[in-house]
PDB file of C-alpha atoms in Angstrom:
ATOM      1  CA  MET A  29     -61.961 -14.732 128.436  1.00  0.00           C
ATOM      2  CA  PRO A  30     -65.593 -14.571 127.237  1.00  0.00           C
ATOM      3  CA  LYS A  31     -67.750 -12.068 129.048  1.00  0.00           C
ATOM      4  CA  LEU A  32     -70.549 -14.580 129.672  1.00  0.00           C
ATOM      5  CA  SER A  33     -70.710 -18.382 129.650  1.00  0.00           C
ATOM      6  CA  VAL A  34     -74.177 -19.889 129.216  1.00  0.00           C
ATOM      7  CA  ILE A  35     -74.488 -23.539 130.319  1.00  0.00           C
ATOM      8  CA  VAL A  36     -77.402 -25.368 128.674  1.00  0.00           C
ATOM      9  CA  PRO A  37     -78.013 -29.051 129.507  1.00  0.00           C
ATOM     10  CA  PHE A  38     -80.287 -31.059 127.196  1.00  0.00           C
ATOM     11  CA  TYR A  39     -81.899 -34.466 127.651  1.00  0.00           C
ATOM     12  CA  ASN A  40     -84.527 -35.917 125.296  1.00  0.00           C
ATOM     13  CA  VAL A  41     -85.973 -32.511 124.381  1.00  0.00           C
ATOM     14  CA  GLN A  42     -86.123 -32.755 120.589  1.00  0.00           C
ATOM     15  CA  GLN A  43     -89.563 -31.098 120.651  1.00  0.00           C
ATOM     16  CA  TYR A  44     -88.344 -28.007 122.507  1.00  0.00           C
ATOM     17  CA  ALA A  45     -84.624 -27.702 121.731  1.00  0.00           C
ATOM     18  CA  PRO A  46     -85.166 -25.734 118.476  1.00  0.00           C
ATOM     19  CA  ASP A  47     -86.992 -22.968 120.414  1.00  0.00           C
ATOM     20  CA  THR A  48     -84.231 -22.897 123.017  1.00  0.00           C
ATOM     21  CA  LEU A  49     -81.530 -22.684 120.372  1.00  0.00           C
ATOM     22  CA  ARG A  50     -83.334 -19.974 118.383  1.00  0.00           C
ATOM     23  CA  SER A  51     -83.549 -17.871 121.535  1.00  0.00           C
ATOM     24  CA  LEU A  52     -79.814 -18.322 122.093  1.00  0.00           C
ATOM     25  CA  ARG A  53     -79.173 -16.969 118.605  1.00  0.00           C
ATOM     26  CA  LEU A  54     -81.326 -13.930 119.414  1.00  0.00           C
ATOM     27  CA  ASN A  55     -79.089 -13.345 122.447  1.00  0.00           C
ATOM     28  CA  ALA A  56     -75.769 -14.133 120.794  1.00  0.00           C
ATOM     29  CA  ASP A  57     -72.641 -12.023 120.970  1.00  0.00           C
ATOM     30  CA  ARG A  58     -69.089 -12.806 119.894  1.00  0.00           C
ATOM     31  CA  ASP A  59     -68.146 -12.161 123.524  1.00  0.00           C
ATOM     32  CA  PHE A  60     -70.572 -14.836 124.783  1.00  0.00           C
ATOM     33  CA  GLU A  61     -69.860 -18.550 125.132  1.00  0.00           C
ATOM     34  CA  PHE A  62     -72.664 -21.118 124.720  1.00  0.00           C
ATOM     35  CA  ILE A  63     -71.901 -24.527 126.268  1.00  0.00           C
ATOM     36  CA  LEU A  64     -74.391 -27.129 125.026  1.00  0.00           C
ATOM     37  CA  VAL A  65     -74.289 -30.310 127.127  1.00  0.00           C
ATOM     38  CA  ASP A  66     -76.205 -33.344 125.886  1.00  0.00           C
ATOM     39  CA  ASP A  67     -76.792 -35.725 128.801  1.00  0.00           C
ATOM     40  CA  HIS A  68     -76.839 -38.850 126.611  1.00  0.00           C
ATOM     41  CA  SER A  69     -80.215 -38.212 124.974  1.00  0.00           C
ATOM     42  CA  LYS A  70     -81.913 -41.127 123.242  1.00  0.00           C
ATOM     43  CA  ASP A  71     -83.987 -39.102 120.779  1.00  0.00           C
ATOM     44  CA  GLU A  72     -82.933 -36.683 118.026  1.00  0.00           C
ATOM     45  CA  THR A  73     -81.569 -34.071 120.457  1.00  0.00           C
ATOM     46  CA  PRO A  74     -77.861 -34.834 119.733  1.00  0.00           C
ATOM     47  CA  ALA A  75     -78.337 -34.345 115.985  1.00  0.00           C
ATOM     48  CA  ILE A  76     -80.164 -31.055 116.620  1.00  0.00           C
ATOM     49  CA  LEU A  77     -77.332 -29.866 118.874  1.00  0.00           C
ATOM     50  CA  GLU A  78     -74.609 -30.835 116.418  1.00  0.00           C
ATOM     51  CA  ARG A  79     -76.248 -28.714 113.729  1.00  0.00           C
ATOM     52  CA  ALA A  80     -76.902 -25.873 116.164  1.00  0.00           C
ATOM     53  CA  ALA A  81     -73.306 -25.794 117.373  1.00  0.00           C
ATOM     54  CA  GLU A  82     -72.164 -25.244 113.812  1.00  0.00           C
ATOM     55  CA  ASP A  83     -74.888 -22.692 113.018  1.00  0.00           C
ATOM     56  CA  LEU A  84     -74.315 -20.652 116.192  1.00  0.00           C
ATOM     57  CA  SER A  85     -70.556 -20.523 115.790  1.00  0.00           C
ATOM     58  CA  ASP A  86     -70.844 -17.551 113.430  1.00  0.00           C
ATOM     59  CA  VAL A  87     -72.458 -15.369 116.131  1.00  0.00           C
ATOM     60  CA  ALA A  88     -70.977 -16.667 119.407  1.00  0.00           C
ATOM     61  CA  GLN A  89     -68.349 -18.971 120.874  1.00  0.00           C
ATOM     62  CA  VAL A  90     -69.876 -22.466 121.076  1.00  0.00           C
ATOM     63  CA  ARG A  91     -68.887 -25.748 122.710  1.00  0.00           C
ATOM     64  CA  TYR A  92     -70.893 -28.939 122.308  1.00  0.00           C
ATOM     65  CA  ILE A  93     -70.269 -31.717 124.858  1.00  0.00           C
ATOM     66  CA  ARG A  94     -72.000 -35.100 124.874  1.00  0.00           C
ATOM     67  CA  HIS A  95     -72.066 -37.387 127.904  1.00  0.00           C
ATOM     68  CA  GLU A  96     -71.312 -41.052 127.331  1.00  0.00           C
ATOM     69  CA  GLN A  97     -73.935 -41.928 129.929  1.00  0.00           C
ATOM     70  CA  ASN A  98     -76.842 -40.091 131.511  1.00  0.00           C
ATOM     71  CA  GLY A  99     -75.908 -38.382 134.767  1.00  0.00           C
ATOM     72  CA  GLY A 100     -78.815 -36.049 135.480  1.00  0.00           C
ATOM     73  CA  LEU A 101     -79.187 -32.279 135.462  1.00  0.00           C
ATOM     74  CA  ALA A 102     -76.759 -31.578 138.316  1.00  0.00           C
ATOM     75  CA  THR A 103     -73.988 -33.560 136.647  1.00  0.00           C
ATOM     76  CA  ALA A 104     -74.651 -31.953 133.250  1.00  0.00           C
ATOM     77  CA  ARG A 105     -74.463 -28.485 134.761  1.00  0.00           C
ATOM     78  CA  ASN A 106     -71.184 -29.404 136.461  1.00  0.00           C
ATOM     79  CA  THR A 107     -69.783 -30.516 133.107  1.00  0.00           C
ATOM     80  CA  GLY A 108     -70.646 -27.091 131.737  1.00  0.00           C
ATOM     81  CA  LEU A 109     -69.124 -25.308 134.742  1.00  0.00           C
ATOM     82  CA  ASP A 110     -65.882 -27.235 134.310  1.00  0.00           C
ATOM     83  CA  ALA A 111     -65.695 -26.162 130.666  1.00  0.00           C
ATOM     84  CA  ALA A 112     -66.834 -22.535 131.112  1.00  0.00           C
ATOM     85  CA  GLN A 113     -64.291 -19.753 130.718  1.00  0.00           C
ATOM     86  CA  GLY A 114     -66.472 -16.656 131.080  1.00  0.00           C
ATOM     87  CA  GLU A 115     -66.148 -13.808 133.565  1.00  0.00           C
ATOM     88  CA  TYR A 116     -69.842 -14.316 134.331  1.00  0.00           C
ATOM     89  CA  LEU A 117     -71.850 -17.542 134.166  1.00  0.00           C
ATOM     90  CA  THR A 118     -75.502 -18.390 133.824  1.00  0.00           C
ATOM     91  CA  PHE A 119     -77.703 -21.385 133.055  1.00  0.00           C
ATOM     92  CA  LEU A 120     -80.618 -22.268 130.815  1.00  0.00           C
ATOM     93  CA  ASP A 121     -82.521 -25.562 130.659  1.00  0.00           C
ATOM     94  CA  GLY A 122     -82.876 -27.275 127.293  1.00  0.00           C
ATOM     95  CA  ASP A 123     -86.684 -26.965 127.169  1.00  0.00           C
ATOM     96  CA  ASP A 124     -86.894 -23.268 128.166  1.00  0.00           C
ATOM     97  CA  TRP A 125     -86.238 -20.136 126.133  1.00  0.00           C
ATOM     98  CA  LEU A 126     -85.187 -16.478 126.350  1.00  0.00           C
ATOM     99  CA  ALA A 127     -86.482 -13.060 125.397  1.00  0.00           C
ATOM    100  CA  PRO A 128     -84.329 -11.370 122.714  1.00  0.00           C
ATOM    101  CA  GLY A 129     -81.536  -9.242 124.174  1.00  0.00           C
ATOM    102  CA  TYR A 130     -81.919 -10.592 127.705  1.00  0.00           C
ATOM    103  CA  PHE A 131     -78.277 -11.622 128.150  1.00  0.00           C
ATOM    104  CA  ALA A 132     -77.016  -8.145 127.236  1.00  0.00           C
ATOM    105  CA  GLU A 133     -79.184  -6.685 130.009  1.00  0.00           C
ATOM    106  CA  LEU A 134     -78.019  -9.367 132.450  1.00  0.00           C
ATOM    107  CA  VAL A 135     -74.347  -8.636 131.739  1.00  0.00           C
ATOM    108  CA  SER A 136     -74.980  -4.908 132.095  1.00  0.00           C
ATOM    109  CA  ALA A 137     -76.556  -5.503 135.515  1.00  0.00           C
ATOM    110  CA  MET A 138     -73.559  -7.547 136.667  1.00  0.00           C
ATOM    111  CA  ASP A 139     -71.150  -4.861 135.423  1.00  0.00           C
ATOM    112  CA  ASP A 140     -73.070  -2.056 137.122  1.00  0.00           C
ATOM    113  CA  LEU A 141     -73.609  -3.792 140.471  1.00  0.00           C
ATOM    114  CA  GLY A 142     -70.234  -5.546 140.838  1.00  0.00           C
ATOM    115  CA  CYS A 143     -71.612  -8.189 143.217  1.00  0.00           C
ATOM    116  CA  ASP A 144     -71.051 -11.950 143.434  1.00  0.00           C
ATOM    117  CA  PHE A 145     -74.388 -12.775 141.833  1.00  0.00           C
ATOM    118  CA  VAL A 146     -77.717 -11.327 140.745  1.00  0.00           C
ATOM    119  CA  ARG A 147     -81.150 -12.945 140.805  1.00  0.00           C
ATOM    120  CA  THR A 148     -83.924 -12.202 138.303  1.00  0.00           C
ATOM    121  CA  ASP A 149     -87.661 -12.717 137.950  1.00  0.00           C
ATOM    122  CA  HIS A 150     -88.938 -15.045 135.211  1.00  0.00           C
ATOM    123  CA  VAL A 151     -92.006 -15.958 133.166  1.00  0.00           C
ATOM    124  CA  GLN A 152     -93.739 -19.294 133.720  1.00  0.00           C
ATOM    125  CA  ALA A 153     -95.187 -20.739 130.518  1.00  0.00           C
ATOM    126  CA  THR A 154     -97.886 -23.404 130.822  1.00  0.00           C
ATOM    127  CA  ALA A 155     -99.211 -24.232 127.345  1.00  0.00           C
ATOM    128  CA  ARG A 156    -100.329 -20.789 126.079  1.00  0.00           C
ATOM    129  CA  ALA A 157    -100.724 -19.236 129.537  1.00  0.00           C
ATOM    130  CA  ARG A 158     -98.067 -16.870 130.899  1.00  0.00           C
ATOM    131  CA  SER A 159     -97.500 -15.682 134.464  1.00  0.00           C
ATOM    132  CA  VAL A 160     -94.694 -13.757 136.130  1.00  0.00           C
ATOM    133  CA  SER A 161     -92.826 -15.365 139.025  1.00  0.00           C
ATOM    134  CA  ARG A 162     -90.834 -12.891 141.103  1.00  0.00           C
ATOM    135  CA  VAL A 163     -87.903 -13.261 143.467  1.00  0.00           C
ATOM    136  CA  PRO A 164     -89.519 -12.966 146.927  1.00  0.00           C
ATOM    137  CA  ILE A 165     -87.469  -9.894 147.845  1.00  0.00           C
ATOM    138  CA  GLY A 166     -88.648  -6.306 147.650  1.00  0.00           C
ATOM    139  CA  ARG A 167     -85.208  -4.684 147.551  1.00  0.00           C
ATOM    140  CA  ARG A 168     -84.197  -4.219 143.914  1.00  0.00           C
ATOM    141  CA  TRP A 169     -80.969  -2.991 142.305  1.00  0.00           C
ATOM    142  CA  GLU A 170     -79.334  -2.823 145.738  1.00  0.00           C
ATOM    143  CA  VAL A 171     -76.293  -4.866 146.772  1.00  0.00           C
ATOM    144  CA  PHE A 172     -76.512  -6.573 150.160  1.00  0.00           C
ATOM    145  CA  SER A 173     -75.511  -9.757 151.991  1.00  0.00           C
ATOM    146  CA  PRO A 174     -77.025 -13.049 150.782  1.00  0.00           C
ATOM    147  CA  ARG A 175     -77.325 -14.179 154.417  1.00  0.00           C
ATOM    148  CA  GLU A 176     -79.833 -11.411 155.034  1.00  0.00           C
ATOM    149  CA  ALA A 177     -82.141 -12.977 152.432  1.00  0.00           C
ATOM    150  CA  ILE A 178     -82.422 -16.442 154.035  1.00  0.00           C
ATOM    151  CA  LEU A 179     -84.811 -15.438 156.831  1.00  0.00           C
ATOM    152  CA  PRO A 180     -87.480 -15.081 158.170  1.00  0.00           C
ATOM    153  CA  ALA A 181     -88.373 -18.735 158.613  1.00  0.00           C
ATOM    154  CA  HIS A 182     -92.128 -18.215 158.307  1.00  0.00           C
ATOM    155  CA  ARG A 183     -92.042 -16.493 154.904  1.00  0.00           C
ATOM    156  CA  SER A 184     -90.973 -17.386 151.400  1.00  0.00           C
ATOM    157  CA  THR A 185     -87.453 -16.023 150.915  1.00  0.00           C
ATOM    158  CA  SER A 186     -84.664 -16.069 148.375  1.00  0.00           C
ATOM    159  CA  VAL A 187     -83.581 -19.641 149.247  1.00  0.00           C
ATOM    160  CA  ASP A 188     -87.075 -20.808 148.273  1.00  0.00           C
ATOM    161  CA  TYR A 189     -86.581 -19.276 144.817  1.00  0.00           C
ATOM    162  CA  ALA A 190     -83.995 -21.869 143.852  1.00  0.00           C
ATOM    163  CA  TYR A 191     -83.942 -21.636 140.028  1.00  0.00           C
ATOM    164  CA  ALA A 192     -80.279 -21.627 138.983  1.00  0.00           C
ATOM    165  CA  TRP A 193     -81.094 -20.090 135.591  1.00  0.00           C
ATOM    166  CA  ALA A 194     -82.764 -17.048 137.197  1.00  0.00           C
ATOM    167  CA  GLY A 195     -79.640 -14.940 137.476  1.00  0.00           C
ATOM    168  CA  ALA A 196     -75.938 -14.635 136.746  1.00  0.00           C
ATOM    169  CA  TYR A 197     -72.836 -15.477 138.770  1.00  0.00           C
ATOM    170  CA  HIS A 198     -69.300 -14.105 138.902  1.00  0.00           C
ATOM    171  CA  ARG A 199     -66.421 -16.445 138.126  1.00  0.00           C
ATOM    172  CA  ARG A 200     -64.974 -15.909 141.601  1.00  0.00           C
ATOM    173  CA  LEU A 201     -67.825 -18.099 142.913  1.00  0.00           C
ATOM    174  CA  VAL A 202     -66.498 -20.996 140.819  1.00  0.00           C
ATOM    175  CA  ASP A 203     -63.019 -20.385 142.220  1.00  0.00           C
ATOM    176  CA  LYS A 204     -64.482 -20.524 145.761  1.00  0.00           C
ATOM    177  CA  GLY A 205     -66.283 -23.812 145.026  1.00  0.00           C
ATOM    178  CA  LEU A 206     -69.763 -22.319 145.379  1.00  0.00           C
ATOM    179  CA  LEU A 207     -71.302 -22.905 141.955  1.00  0.00           C
ATOM    180  CA  HIS A 208     -71.044 -26.663 141.457  1.00  0.00           C
ATOM    181  CA  PHE A 209     -74.024 -28.878 142.215  1.00  0.00           C
ATOM    182  CA  THR A 210     -74.134 -32.115 144.204  1.00  0.00           C
ATOM    183  CA  ASP A 211     -73.202 -34.664 141.568  1.00  0.00           C
ATOM    184  CA  GLY A 212     -75.882 -37.195 140.661  1.00  0.00           C
ATOM    185  CA  LEU A 213     -78.888 -35.478 142.252  1.00  0.00           C
ATOM    186  CA  ARG A 214     -81.864 -36.130 139.965  1.00  0.00           C
ATOM    187  CA  THR A 215     -84.240 -33.614 141.537  1.00  0.00           C
ATOM    188  CA  ALA A 216     -84.074 -30.673 143.995  1.00  0.00           C
ATOM    189  CA  GLU A 217     -80.481 -30.171 142.844  1.00  0.00           C
ATOM    190  CA  ASP A 218     -80.957 -26.395 143.174  1.00  0.00           C
ATOM    191  CA  ARG A 219     -81.798 -26.579 146.901  1.00  0.00           C
ATOM    192  CA  PRO A 220     -78.399 -27.364 148.503  1.00  0.00           C
ATOM    193  CA  TRP A 221     -76.871 -25.130 145.833  1.00  0.00           C
ATOM    194  CA  ILE A 222     -78.966 -22.029 146.647  1.00  0.00           C
ATOM    195  CA  TRP A 223     -78.522 -22.476 150.405  1.00  0.00           C
ATOM    196  CA  LYS A 224     -74.736 -22.759 150.043  1.00  0.00           C
ATOM    197  CA  LEU A 225     -74.688 -19.708 147.793  1.00  0.00           C
ATOM    198  CA  HIS A 226     -76.610 -17.613 150.305  1.00  0.00           C
ATOM    199  CA  ARG A 227     -74.583 -18.814 153.280  1.00  0.00           C
ATOM    200  CA  GLU A 228     -71.125 -18.388 151.755  1.00  0.00           C
ATOM    201  CA  ALA A 229     -71.188 -15.742 149.000  1.00  0.00           C
ATOM    202  CA  GLU A 230     -70.478 -12.176 150.079  1.00  0.00           C
ATOM    203  CA  SER A 231     -72.815 -10.023 147.997  1.00  0.00           C
ATOM    204  CA  PHE A 232     -75.821 -10.206 145.708  1.00  0.00           C
ATOM    205  CA  ALA A 233     -78.664  -8.163 144.288  1.00  0.00           C
ATOM    206  CA  VAL A 234     -82.100  -8.730 142.811  1.00  0.00           C
ATOM    207  CA  VAL A 235     -82.803  -7.055 139.475  1.00  0.00           C
ATOM    208  CA  SER A 236     -86.153  -6.558 137.768  1.00  0.00           C
ATOM    209  CA  LEU A 237     -85.386  -8.317 134.491  1.00  0.00           C
ATOM    210  CA  LEU A 238     -87.807 -10.662 132.741  1.00  0.00           C
ATOM    211  CA  GLY A 239     -85.945 -12.744 130.210  1.00  0.00           C
ATOM    212  CA  VAL A 240     -86.274 -16.463 130.972  1.00  0.00           C
ATOM    213  CA  PHE A 241     -89.404 -18.356 129.926  1.00  0.00           C
ATOM    214  CA  TYR A 242     -89.727 -21.457 132.110  1.00  0.00           C
ATOM    215  CA  ARG A 243     -91.781 -24.153 130.419  1.00  0.00           C
ATOM    216  CA  ARG A 244     -94.123 -25.886 132.913  1.00  0.00           C
ATOM    217  CA  GLY A 245     -95.989 -29.170 132.485  1.00  0.00           C
ATOM    218  CA  VAL A 246     -93.540 -30.806 130.076  1.00  0.00           C
ATOM    219  CA  ALA A 247     -94.475 -34.502 130.049  1.00  0.00           C
ATOM    220  CA  SER A 248     -90.844 -35.648 129.929  1.00  0.00           C
ATOM    221  CA  SER A 249     -89.806 -33.380 132.797  1.00  0.00           C
ATOM    222  CA  LEU A 250     -88.774 -35.228 135.938  1.00  0.00           C
ATOM    223  CA  THR A 251     -91.185 -33.116 137.991  1.00  0.00           C
ATOM    224  CA  GLN A 252     -94.016 -34.734 136.017  1.00  0.00           C
ATOM    225  CA  ILE A 253     -92.765 -38.310 136.405  1.00  0.00           C
ATOM    226  CA  GLY A 254     -93.536 -40.214 139.617  1.00  0.00           C
ATOM    227  CA  ASP A 255     -90.594 -42.580 139.699  1.00  0.00           C
ATOM    228  CA  VAL A 256     -87.889 -43.203 142.262  1.00  0.00           C
ATOM    229  CA  ARG A 257     -85.686 -40.356 140.994  1.00  0.00           C
ATOM    230  CA  GLN A 258     -88.122 -37.907 142.595  1.00  0.00           C
ATOM    231  CA  LEU A 259     -87.045 -39.177 146.005  1.00  0.00           C
ATOM    232  CA  ASP A 260     -83.662 -37.511 145.585  1.00  0.00           C
ATOM    233  CA  PHE A 261     -85.298 -34.486 147.216  1.00  0.00           C
ATOM    234  CA  ILE A 262     -84.631 -36.248 150.535  1.00  0.00           C
ATOM    235  CA  ARG A 263     -80.914 -36.520 149.832  1.00  0.00           C
ATOM    236  CA  ALA A 264     -80.918 -32.878 148.733  1.00  0.00           C
ATOM    237  CA  PHE A 265     -82.606 -31.583 151.874  1.00  0.00           C
ATOM    238  CA  ASP A 266     -80.580 -33.835 154.155  1.00  0.00           C
ATOM    239  CA  GLN A 267     -77.574 -32.007 152.718  1.00  0.00           C
ATOM    240  CA  VAL A 268     -79.212 -28.626 153.416  1.00  0.00           C
ATOM    241  CA  ILE A 269     -79.855 -29.615 157.043  1.00  0.00           C
ATOM    242  CA  GLU A 270     -76.364 -31.064 157.565  1.00  0.00           C
ATOM    243  CA  GLU A 271     -74.531 -28.073 156.094  1.00  0.00           C
ATOM    244  CA  THR A 272     -76.757 -25.525 157.802  1.00  0.00           C
ATOM    245  CA  ALA A 273     -76.274 -27.275 161.159  1.00  0.00           C
ATOM    246  CA  ALA A 274     -72.522 -26.703 160.749  1.00  0.00           C
ATOM    247  CA  ASP A 275     -72.971 -22.996 160.000  1.00  0.00           C
ATOM    248  CA  ARG A 276     -71.938 -20.351 162.526  1.00  0.00           C
ATOM    249  CA  ASP A 277     -75.556 -19.123 162.595  1.00  0.00           C
ATOM    250  CA  ALA A 278     -77.116 -22.590 162.835  1.00  0.00           C
ATOM    251  CA  ASP A 279     -79.466 -21.605 165.666  1.00  0.00           C
ATOM    252  CA  LEU A 280     -80.958 -18.883 163.474  1.00  0.00           C
ATOM    253  CA  LEU A 281     -80.980 -20.706 160.133  1.00  0.00           C
ATOM    254  CA  LEU A 282     -81.965 -24.275 161.020  1.00  0.00           C
ATOM    255  CA  PRO A 283     -85.628 -23.434 161.755  1.00  0.00           C
ATOM    256  CA  LYS A 284     -85.965 -22.138 158.192  1.00  0.00           C
ATOM    257  CA  ALA A 285     -84.259 -25.214 156.711  1.00  0.00           C
ATOM    258  CA  VAL A 286     -86.392 -27.633 158.761  1.00  0.00           C
ATOM    259  CA  ARG A 287     -89.622 -25.795 157.980  1.00  0.00           C
ATOM    260  CA  THR A 288     -88.877 -25.874 154.254  1.00  0.00           C
ATOM    261  CA  TYR A 289     -87.971 -29.579 154.386  1.00  0.00           C
ATOM    262  CA  CYS A 290     -91.248 -30.344 156.177  1.00  0.00           C
ATOM    263  CA  ALA A 291     -93.238 -28.379 153.603  1.00  0.00           C
ATOM    264  CA  ILE A 292     -91.628 -30.297 150.732  1.00  0.00           C
ATOM    265  CA  ILE A 293     -92.284 -33.674 152.390  1.00  0.00           C
ATOM    266  CA  ALA A 294     -95.915 -32.700 153.001  1.00  0.00           C
ATOM    267  CA  HIS A 295     -96.255 -31.603 149.370  1.00  0.00           C
ATOM    268  CA  HIS A 296     -95.043 -34.968 148.091  1.00  0.00           C
ATOM    269  CA  LEU A 297     -97.255 -36.876 150.525  1.00  0.00           C
ATOM    270  CA  SER A 298    -100.262 -34.894 149.299  1.00  0.00           C
ATOM    271  CA  ASN A 299     -99.450 -35.932 145.733  1.00  0.00           C
ATOM    272  CA  GLU A 300     -98.340 -39.508 146.339  1.00  0.00           C
ATOM    273  CA  ASP A 301    -101.038 -40.845 143.985  1.00  0.00           C
ATOM    274  CA  ARG A 302     -98.830 -39.850 141.065  1.00  0.00           C
ATOM    275  CA  PHE A 303     -96.066 -42.160 142.277  1.00  0.00           C
ATOM    276  CA  GLU A 304     -95.808 -45.814 141.414  1.00  0.00           C
ATOM    277  CA  PRO A 305     -97.126 -47.853 144.417  1.00  0.00           C
ATOM    278  CA  ALA A 306     -93.708 -49.158 145.407  1.00  0.00           C
ATOM    279  CA  VAL A 307     -92.224 -45.663 145.164  1.00  0.00           C
ATOM    280  CA  ALA A 308     -95.085 -44.230 147.249  1.00  0.00           C
ATOM    281  CA  ARG A 309     -94.280 -46.720 150.002  1.00  0.00           C
ATOM    282  CA  GLN A 310     -90.627 -45.787 149.754  1.00  0.00           C
ATOM    283  CA  LEU A 311     -91.584 -42.105 149.940  1.00  0.00           C
ATOM    284  CA  ARG A 312     -93.413 -42.646 153.230  1.00  0.00           C
ATOM    285  CA  SER A 313     -90.612 -44.758 154.688  1.00  0.00           C
ATOM    286  CA  MET A 314     -87.826 -42.376 153.674  1.00  0.00           C
ATOM    287  CA  SER A 315     -89.820 -39.342 154.827  1.00  0.00           C
ATOM    288  CA  ALA A 316     -90.388 -40.933 158.245  1.00  0.00           C
ATOM    289  CA  ALA A 317     -86.655 -41.578 158.546  1.00  0.00           C
ATOM    290  CA  ALA A 318     -85.909 -37.993 157.485  1.00  0.00           C
ATOM    291  CA  ILE A 319     -88.213 -36.660 160.200  1.00  0.00           C
ATOM    292  CA  LYS A 320     -86.355 -38.736 162.759  1.00  0.00           C
ATOM    293  CA  ARG A 321     -83.019 -37.215 161.622  1.00  0.00           C
ATOM    294  CA  MET A 322     -84.192 -33.601 161.882  1.00  0.00           C
ATOM    295  CA  PRO A 323     -83.365 -31.439 164.913  1.00  0.00           C
ATOM    296  CA  GLN A 324     -86.392 -32.301 167.037  1.00  0.00           C
ATOM    297  CA  ASP A 325     -86.895 -28.891 168.668  1.00  0.00           C
ATOM    298  CA  ALA A 326     -86.917 -27.187 165.276  1.00  0.00           C
ATOM    299  CA  LEU A 327     -89.216 -29.915 163.949  1.00  0.00           C
ATOM    300  CA  ALA A 328     -91.712 -29.414 166.774  1.00  0.00           C
ATOM    301  CA  ASP A 329     -91.798 -25.660 166.092  1.00  0.00           C
ATOM    302  CA  ALA A 330     -92.247 -26.246 162.360  1.00  0.00           C
ATOM    303  CA  LEU A 331     -95.168 -28.630 162.883  1.00  0.00           C
ATOM    304  CA  GLU A 332     -96.802 -26.201 165.288  1.00  0.00           C
ATOM    305  CA  ALA A 333     -96.625 -23.410 162.710  1.00  0.00           C
ATOM    306  CA  MET A 334     -97.951 -25.422 159.738  1.00  0.00           C
ATOM    307  CA  ASP A 335    -101.590 -25.697 158.698  1.00  0.00           C
ATOM    308  CA  MET A 336    -103.602 -28.637 160.047  1.00  0.00           C
ATOM    309  CA  ASP A 337    -103.614 -30.715 156.869  1.00  0.00           C
ATOM    310  CA  ARG A 338     -99.859 -30.707 156.354  1.00  0.00           C
ATOM    311  CA  SER A 339     -98.935 -30.960 160.030  1.00  0.00           C
ATOM    312  CA  SER A 340    -101.292 -33.940 160.467  1.00  0.00           C
ATOM    313  CA  LYS A 341     -99.550 -35.859 157.685  1.00  0.00           C
ATOM    314  CA  LEU A 342     -96.156 -35.211 159.229  1.00  0.00           C
ATOM    315  CA  ARG A 343     -97.283 -35.950 162.788  1.00  0.00           C
ATOM    316  CA  ARG A 344     -98.573 -39.335 161.643  1.00  0.00           C
ATOM    317  CA  LEU A 345     -95.148 -40.091 160.195  1.00  0.00           C
ATOM    318  CA  ARG A 346     -93.506 -38.895 163.395  1.00  0.00           C
ATOM    319  CA  ARG A 347     -95.724 -41.159 165.509  1.00  0.00           C
ATOM    320  CA  ARG A 348     -94.893 -44.039 163.181  1.00  0.00           C
ATOM    321  CA  VAL A 349     -91.202 -43.491 163.845  1.00  0.00           C
ATOM    322  CA  THR A 350     -91.745 -43.200 167.620  1.00  0.00           C
ATOM    323  CA  THR A 351     -93.932 -46.301 167.740  1.00  0.00           C
ATOM    324  CA  THR A 352     -91.526 -48.328 165.648  1.00  0.00           C
ATOM    325  CA  GLY A 353     -88.632 -47.254 167.830  1.00  0.00           C
ATOM    326  CA  ALA A 354     -90.479 -48.131 171.055  1.00  0.00           C
ATOM    327  CA  ALA A 355     -91.428 -51.570 169.710  1.00  0.00           C
ATOM    328  CA  ALA A 356     -87.825 -52.257 168.813  1.00  0.00           C
TER     329      ALA A 356
END
């Protein structure tokens, strides 16, 4: 069994893949397994990965898997999870990169702490600018319950820091069915995943390691493209609401889930100019329907607590639903 499996999905990232792969080499160990998943790229990414798989095989265990059709990030990560054999698992996106020696420190943290998973800070890279993004938890190098890190509802918490690659995860989470993503989600795939992890895992810790460089503003990134795939955030958060409503602590946790969902809808409405016109109309329609599905008491509290600009946008959608329903 490898000590660490690293799952790296790639899709049309020929410009950035060489940096990613060089950073893997600088983190390589014969006890590490690199799983390179090409999600049916249409550029030169597959050729780059084929060469890299051969080159890296002298310093680490390497598997290269190519999808016959594009399935999205969630599906590509699941392919890697199904193939992974390591005691610990982590992720990296195909356009990001690592500091040298980071994985050795990550494995050491997992060994020392003995918990289900650890979360780490990371560096955001926008062109030449660098900034540190930290897990919104003050307790460091201390094992405690993931449930404790979901609340309070009115503050940013660990479930809002949803980056799957910012941490490492014990294999027992795979065995419990907690590490796979909702297949086919094109965006917000980390959101149901992080909520499930915090509701159902038994232990975690936050460690002050800075090793992942997250590349922001990539033109080919889905977060920069205003097409219909962006609307998968609604399916993702519907799943969060549905699963949280079935939790034993639903009364405590649902206000946080609803408030986060509302904030994400308001964010997209504030930036709807970047969507194609037909998609913008679909965004408003689907968001109105999502508001109607939410627990209405929790929704009312969330709107009351939000700032005027965001709450006004959501109240207009809510009135649209009410008016439409009355007319029917």
